[in-house]
PDB file of C-alpha atoms in Angstrom:
ATOM      1  CA  PHE A   1      -0.901  30.343  82.099  1.00 96.00           C
ATOM      2  CA  ALA A   2      -1.986  28.802  85.384  1.00 95.00           C
ATOM      3  CA  ALA A   3      -3.925  25.557  85.350  1.00 93.00           C
ATOM      4  CA  ARG A   4      -3.474  21.836  85.603  1.00 92.00           C
ATOM      5  CA  LEU A   5      -1.901  20.269  82.543  1.00 95.00           C
ATOM      6  CA  ASP A   6      -5.030  18.751  81.071  1.00 94.00           C
ATOM      7  CA  PRO A   7      -6.146  18.628  77.418  1.00 95.00           C
ATOM      8  CA  VAL A   8      -9.308  20.680  78.141  1.00 95.00           C
ATOM      9  CA  LYS A   9      -7.116  23.575  79.320  1.00 96.00           C
ATOM     10  CA  ARG A  10      -5.730  23.821  75.747  1.00 97.00           C
ATOM     11  CA  LEU A  11      -2.186  24.826  76.672  1.00 97.00           C
ATOM     12  CA  GLU A  12      -1.102  23.556  73.261  1.00 98.00           C
ATOM     13  CA  VAL A  13      -3.179  26.317  71.625  1.00 98.00           C
ATOM     14  CA  LEU A  14      -1.331  28.933  73.680  1.00 98.00           C
ATOM     15  CA  LEU A  15       2.057  27.355  72.886  1.00 98.00           C
ATOM     16  CA  GLN A  16       1.252  27.386  69.156  1.00 98.00           C
ATOM     17  CA  ALA A  17       0.012  30.995  69.321  1.00 98.00           C
ATOM     18  CA  TYR A  18       3.091  32.096  71.240  1.00 98.00           C
ATOM     19  CA  ALA A  19       5.405  30.475  68.678  1.00 98.00           C
ATOM     20  CA  LEU A  20       3.702  32.533  65.938  1.00 98.00           C
ATOM     21  CA  LEU A  21       4.651  35.831  67.615  1.00 98.00           C
ATOM     22  CA  PRO A  22       7.495  37.902  66.197  1.00 97.00           C
ATOM     23  CA  ALA A  23      10.658  37.226  68.215  1.00 95.00           C
ATOM     24  CA  LYS A  24      10.809  40.837  69.468  1.00 95.00           C
ATOM     25  CA  LEU A  25       7.427  40.394  71.222  1.00 95.00           C
ATOM     26  CA  ARG A  26       8.219  37.085  72.892  1.00 94.00           C
ATOM     27  CA  VAL A  27       8.449  37.950  76.554  1.00 95.00           C
ATOM     28  CA  PRO A  28       8.917  34.790  78.640  1.00 96.00           C
ATOM     29  CA  LEU A  29       5.812  32.635  78.790  1.00 97.00           C
ATOM     30  CA  ILE A  30       5.416  31.184  82.276  1.00 97.00           C
ATOM     31  CA  VAL A  31       3.412  27.973  82.531  1.00 97.00           C
ATOM     32  CA  ALA A  32       2.365  27.316  86.114  1.00 96.00           C
ATOM     33  CA  GLY A  33       0.636  23.998  86.448  1.00 92.00           C
ATOM     34  CA  GLY A  34       1.093  20.364  87.182  1.00 89.00           C
ATOM     35  CA  TYR A  35      -0.948  17.253  87.686  1.00 89.00           C
ATOM     36  CA  ALA A  36      -0.654  16.215  84.054  1.00 89.00           C
ATOM     37  CA  GLN A  37      -3.100  13.605  82.873  1.00 81.00           C
ATOM     38  CA  SER A  38      -0.138  11.580  81.656  1.00 90.00           C
ATOM     39  CA  GLU A  39       3.627  11.896  81.359  1.00 92.00           C
ATOM     40  CA  GLU A  40       3.276  11.549  77.586  1.00 94.00           C
ATOM     41  CA  TYR A  41       0.883  14.498  77.428  1.00 94.00           C
ATOM     42  CA  GLU A  42       3.179  16.684  79.531  1.00 94.00           C
ATOM     43  CA  GLN A  43       6.189  15.692  77.432  1.00 95.00           C
ATOM     44  CA  GLY A  44       4.256  16.546  74.254  1.00 96.00           C
ATOM     45  CA  LEU A  45       3.559  20.026  75.613  1.00 97.00           C
ATOM     46  CA  LYS A  46       7.221  20.530  76.463  1.00 96.00           C
ATOM     47  CA  GLU A  47       8.258  19.417  72.985  1.00 97.00           C
ATOM     48  CA  LEU A  48       5.820  21.917  71.471  1.00 96.00           C
ATOM     49  CA  ALA A  49       7.268  24.768  73.558  1.00 97.00           C
ATOM     50  CA  ILE A  50       9.918  27.085  72.157  1.00 97.00           C
ATOM     51  CA  PRO A  51      12.942  28.036  74.341  1.00 96.00           C
ATOM     52  CA  SER A  52      11.391  31.143  75.969  1.00 96.00           C
ATOM     53  CA  VAL A  53       8.608  29.059  77.561  1.00 98.00           C
ATOM     54  CA  ARG A  54       9.220  28.250  81.229  1.00 97.00           C
ATOM     55  CA  PHE A  55       7.390  25.350  82.857  1.00 97.00           C
ATOM     56  CA  VAL A  56       7.463  25.987  86.610  1.00 96.00           C
ATOM     57  CA  GLY A  57       5.192  23.125  87.670  1.00 94.00           C
ATOM     58  CA  HIS A  58       2.560  23.316  90.372  1.00 93.00           C
ATOM     59  CA  ILE A  59       3.265  26.238  92.677  1.00 93.00           C
ATOM     60  CA  GLY A  60       1.831  27.414  95.967  1.00 91.00           C
ATOM     61  CA  GLU A  61      -0.232  30.509  96.658  1.00 88.00           C
ATOM     62  CA  PRO A  62       2.583  32.901  97.663  1.00 90.00           C
ATOM     63  CA  LEU A  63       4.533  32.350  94.439  1.00 92.00           C
ATOM     64  CA  MET A  64       1.348  32.283  92.355  1.00 91.00           C
ATOM     65  CA  SER A  65       0.349  35.667  93.779  1.00 91.00           C
ATOM     66  CA  THR A  66       3.772  37.065  92.938  1.00 92.00           C
ATOM     67  CA  LEU A  67       3.580  35.752  89.375  1.00 93.00           C
ATOM     68  CA  MET A  68       0.019  37.021  88.957  1.00 92.00           C
ATOM     69  CA  ASP A  69       0.916  40.473  90.292  1.00 90.00           C
ATOM     70  CA  ASN A  70       3.781  40.740  87.817  1.00 92.00           C
ATOM     71  CA  CYS A  71       2.494  39.129  84.648  1.00 95.00           C
ATOM     72  CA  GLY A  72       1.811  41.298  81.620  1.00 95.00           C
ATOM     73  CA  ILE A  73      -1.028  39.188  80.245  1.00 98.00           C
ATOM     74  CA  PHE A  74      -2.870  36.248  81.749  1.00 98.00           C
ATOM     75  CA  VAL A  75      -4.112  33.757  79.148  1.00 98.00           C
ATOM     76  CA  LEU A  76      -6.805  31.126  79.743  1.00 97.00           C
ATOM     77  CA  PRO A  77      -7.258  29.047  76.588  1.00 97.00           C
ATOM     78  CA  SER A  78      -9.412  26.462  78.398  1.00 96.00           C
ATOM     79  CA  VAL A  79     -12.575  25.239  76.691  1.00 95.00           C
ATOM     80  CA  LEU A  80     -14.079  23.597  79.769  1.00 91.00           C
ATOM     81  CA  GLU A  81     -14.533  25.780  82.820  1.00 87.00           C
ATOM     82  CA  GLY A  82     -16.936  26.552  85.571  1.00 81.00           C
ATOM     83  CA  MET A  83     -15.875  29.851  87.021  1.00 87.00           C
ATOM     84  CA  SER A  84     -12.102  29.804  86.774  1.00 91.00           C
ATOM     85  CA  ASN A  85     -10.332  30.771  89.996  1.00 90.00           C
ATOM     86  CA  SER A  86      -7.202  31.696  88.053  1.00 92.00           C
ATOM     87  CA  LEU A  87      -9.217  33.981  85.748  1.00 95.00           C
ATOM     88  CA  LEU A  88     -10.822  35.688  88.751  1.00 94.00           C
ATOM     89  CA  SER A  89      -7.401  36.044  90.412  1.00 92.00           C
ATOM     90  CA  ALA A  90      -5.936  37.653  87.296  1.00 96.00           C
ATOM     91  CA  MET A  91      -8.862  40.048  87.063  1.00 96.00           C
ATOM     92  CA  GLY A  92      -8.584  40.907  90.753  1.00 93.00           C
ATOM     93  CA  ALA A  93      -4.871  41.590  90.292  1.00 95.00           C
ATOM     94  CA  GLY A  94      -5.687  44.014  87.478  1.00 96.00           C
ATOM     95  CA  ARG A  95      -4.016  41.948  84.780  1.00 97.00           C
ATOM     96  CA  CYS A  96      -4.837  42.180  81.117  1.00 98.00           C
ATOM     97  CA  ILE A  97      -6.514  38.895  80.314  1.00 97.00           C
ATOM     98  CA  ILE A  98      -7.230  36.884  77.210  1.00 98.00           C
ATOM     99  CA  CYS A  99      -9.510  33.866  77.321  1.00 98.00           C
ATOM    100  CA  ALA A 100     -11.253  31.440  75.011  1.00 98.00           C
ATOM    101  CA  ASP A 101     -14.768  32.513  74.096  1.00 97.00           C
ATOM    102  CA  VAL A 102     -16.550  29.654  75.826  1.00 96.00           C
ATOM    103  CA  PRO A 103     -19.718  30.801  77.657  1.00 95.00           C
ATOM    104  CA  GLU A 104     -18.285  30.237  81.134  1.00 94.00           C
ATOM    105  CA  ASN A 105     -15.291  32.515  80.487  1.00 96.00           C
ATOM    106  CA  ALA A 106     -17.343  35.035  78.529  1.00 96.00           C
ATOM    107  CA  ASP A 107     -19.833  35.330  81.373  1.00 95.00           C
ATOM    108  CA  VAL A 108     -17.066  36.104  83.883  1.00 96.00           C
ATOM    109  CA  VAL A 109     -15.628  38.876  81.675  1.00 97.00           C
ATOM    110  CA  ASN A 110     -19.092  40.277  80.957  1.00 96.00           C
ATOM    111  CA  TRP A 111     -18.857  39.201  77.300  1.00 96.00           C
ATOM    112  CA  ASP A 112     -16.095  41.769  76.642  1.00 97.00           C
ATOM    113  CA  LYS A 113     -14.978  40.932  73.099  1.00 97.00           C
ATOM    114  CA  ARG A 114     -11.646  42.692  73.658  1.00 97.00           C
ATOM    115  CA  VAL A 115     -10.501  39.812  75.880  1.00 98.00           C
ATOM    116  CA  LEU A 116     -12.199  36.886  74.122  1.00 98.00           C
ATOM    117  CA  TYR A 117     -10.778  34.964  71.184  1.00 98.00           C
ATOM    118  CA  GLU A 118     -12.256  32.112  69.165  1.00 98.00           C
ATOM    119  CA  SER A 119     -11.519  28.973  71.167  1.00 97.00           C
ATOM    120  CA  ASP A 120      -8.990  26.529  69.717  1.00 98.00           C
ATOM    121  CA  ASN A 121      -7.845  29.148  67.184  1.00 98.00           C
ATOM    122  CA  SER A 122      -4.125  29.650  67.761  1.00 98.00           C
ATOM    123  CA  LYS A 123      -3.877  32.279  64.989  1.00 98.00           C
ATOM    124  CA  ALA A 124      -6.627  34.398  66.586  1.00 98.00           C
ATOM    125  CA  LEU A 125      -4.962  34.071  69.986  1.00 98.00           C
ATOM    126  CA  SER A 126      -1.580  35.008  68.510  1.00 98.00           C
ATOM    127  CA  ALA A 127      -3.069  38.101  66.864  1.00 98.00           C
ATOM    128  CA  MET A 128      -4.583  39.198  70.171  1.00 98.00           C
ATOM    129  CA  LEU A 129      -1.307  38.562  71.999  1.00 98.00           C
ATOM    130  CA  LYS A 130       0.541  40.591  69.374  1.00 98.00           C
ATOM    131  CA  THR A 131      -1.854  43.510  69.844  1.00 97.00           C
ATOM    132  CA  TYR A 132      -1.564  43.568  73.627  1.00 97.00           C
ATOM    133  CA  LEU A 133       2.164  42.875  73.811  1.00 97.00           C
ATOM    134  CA  GLY A 134       2.709  45.830  71.505  1.00 96.00           C
ATOM    135  CA  ASP A 135       0.553  48.301  73.442  1.00 97.00           C
ATOM    136  CA  ASP A 136       1.376  48.893  77.118  1.00 96.00           C
ATOM    137  CA  LYS A 137      -1.370  51.491  77.536  1.00 98.00           C
ATOM    138  CA  LEU A 138      -4.093  49.207  76.167  1.00 97.00           C
ATOM    139  CA  ARG A 139      -2.878  46.341  78.379  1.00 97.00           C
ATOM    140  CA  GLU A 140      -3.035  48.594  81.425  1.00 97.00           C
ATOM    141  CA  GLU A 141      -6.489  49.917  80.494  1.00 98.00           C
ATOM    142  CA  ILE A 142      -7.943  46.444  80.088  1.00 98.00           C
ATOM    143  CA  GLY A 143      -6.318  45.305  83.315  1.00 97.00           C
ATOM    144  CA  MET A 144      -7.886  48.191  85.219  1.00 97.00           C
ATOM    145  CA  GLN A 145     -11.295  47.498  83.704  1.00 97.00           C
ATOM    146  CA  MET A 146     -11.038  43.809  84.547  1.00 97.00           C
ATOM    147  CA  ARG A 147     -10.127  44.694  88.150  1.00 96.00           C
ATOM    148  CA  GLN A 148     -13.151  46.996  88.384  1.00 96.00           C
ATOM    149  CA  LEU A 149     -15.384  44.268  86.987  1.00 96.00           C
ATOM    150  CA  ALA A 150     -14.010  41.743  89.483  1.00 95.00           C
ATOM    151  CA  GLU A 151     -14.516  44.142  92.383  1.00 92.00           C
ATOM    152  CA  LYS A 152     -18.065  44.959  91.268  1.00 91.00           C
ATOM    153  CA  GLU A 153     -19.217  41.436  90.463  1.00 89.00           C
ATOM    154  CA  PHE A 154     -17.029  38.953  92.314  1.00 87.00           C
ATOM    155  CA  SER A 155     -15.712  40.501  95.533  1.00 80.00           C
ATOM    156  CA  TRP A 156     -16.482  38.828  98.849  1.00 78.00           C
ATOM    157  CA  ASN A 157     -18.652  41.816  99.785  1.00 81.00           C
ATOM    158  CA  GLU A 158     -20.752  41.527  96.634  1.00 73.00           C
ATOM    159  CA  THR A 159     -20.967  37.753  96.982  1.00 75.00           C
ATOM    160  CA  ALA A 160     -22.184  38.085 100.578  1.00 80.00           C
ATOM    161  CA  LYS A 161     -24.775  40.713  99.596  1.00 81.00           C
ATOM    162  CA  SER A 162     -26.071  38.456  96.813  1.00 77.00           C
ATOM    163  CA  PHE A 163     -26.271  35.533  99.206  1.00 76.00           C
ATOM    164  CA  LEU A 164     -28.207  37.632 101.735  1.00 83.00           C
ATOM    165  CA  ARG A 165     -30.672  38.725  99.038  1.00 84.00           C
ATOM    166  CA  LEU A 166     -31.272  35.057  98.215  1.00 83.00           C
ATOM    167  CA  ALA A 167     -31.731  34.214 101.893  1.00 79.00           C
ATOM    168  CA  GLN A 168     -34.460  36.876 102.183  1.00 77.00           C
ATOM    169  CA  TRP A 169     -36.673  35.127  99.694  1.00 67.00           C
TER     170      TRP A 169
END
């Protein structure tokens, strides 16, 4: 998870889903993010977390890139997005992703139902996590497909070409 600690990012849904996983599937959950709306909100998240959750706070680009390159699954439970930079970064890094099925996320992942779960549904998210944590090959396959999608739709080259087509109007 990589986002500011804000209620719209729905970290609590991820924490609840993670706690529902069988203990043998609980790889460490890294929460990278800061700038909490309030100390009470941040403390509530930390109280909800089980021991294998690691809050690392706001981190800079070099460490974020390292975490992104090495994560097994990137989860974006947010229900209010534009075009999430962290989602695009995870896709570009070839990570298996799971995100809430809000239109903004769904549009970025080309409405791929394999990576979308019903927003605010911790049981649905937990089931998806369980599937992907238990299947290395599937995780790798989805990661590769997300990388290809990012390269095709969201690379700087493709963005520049799209901009030039608009400028020719």
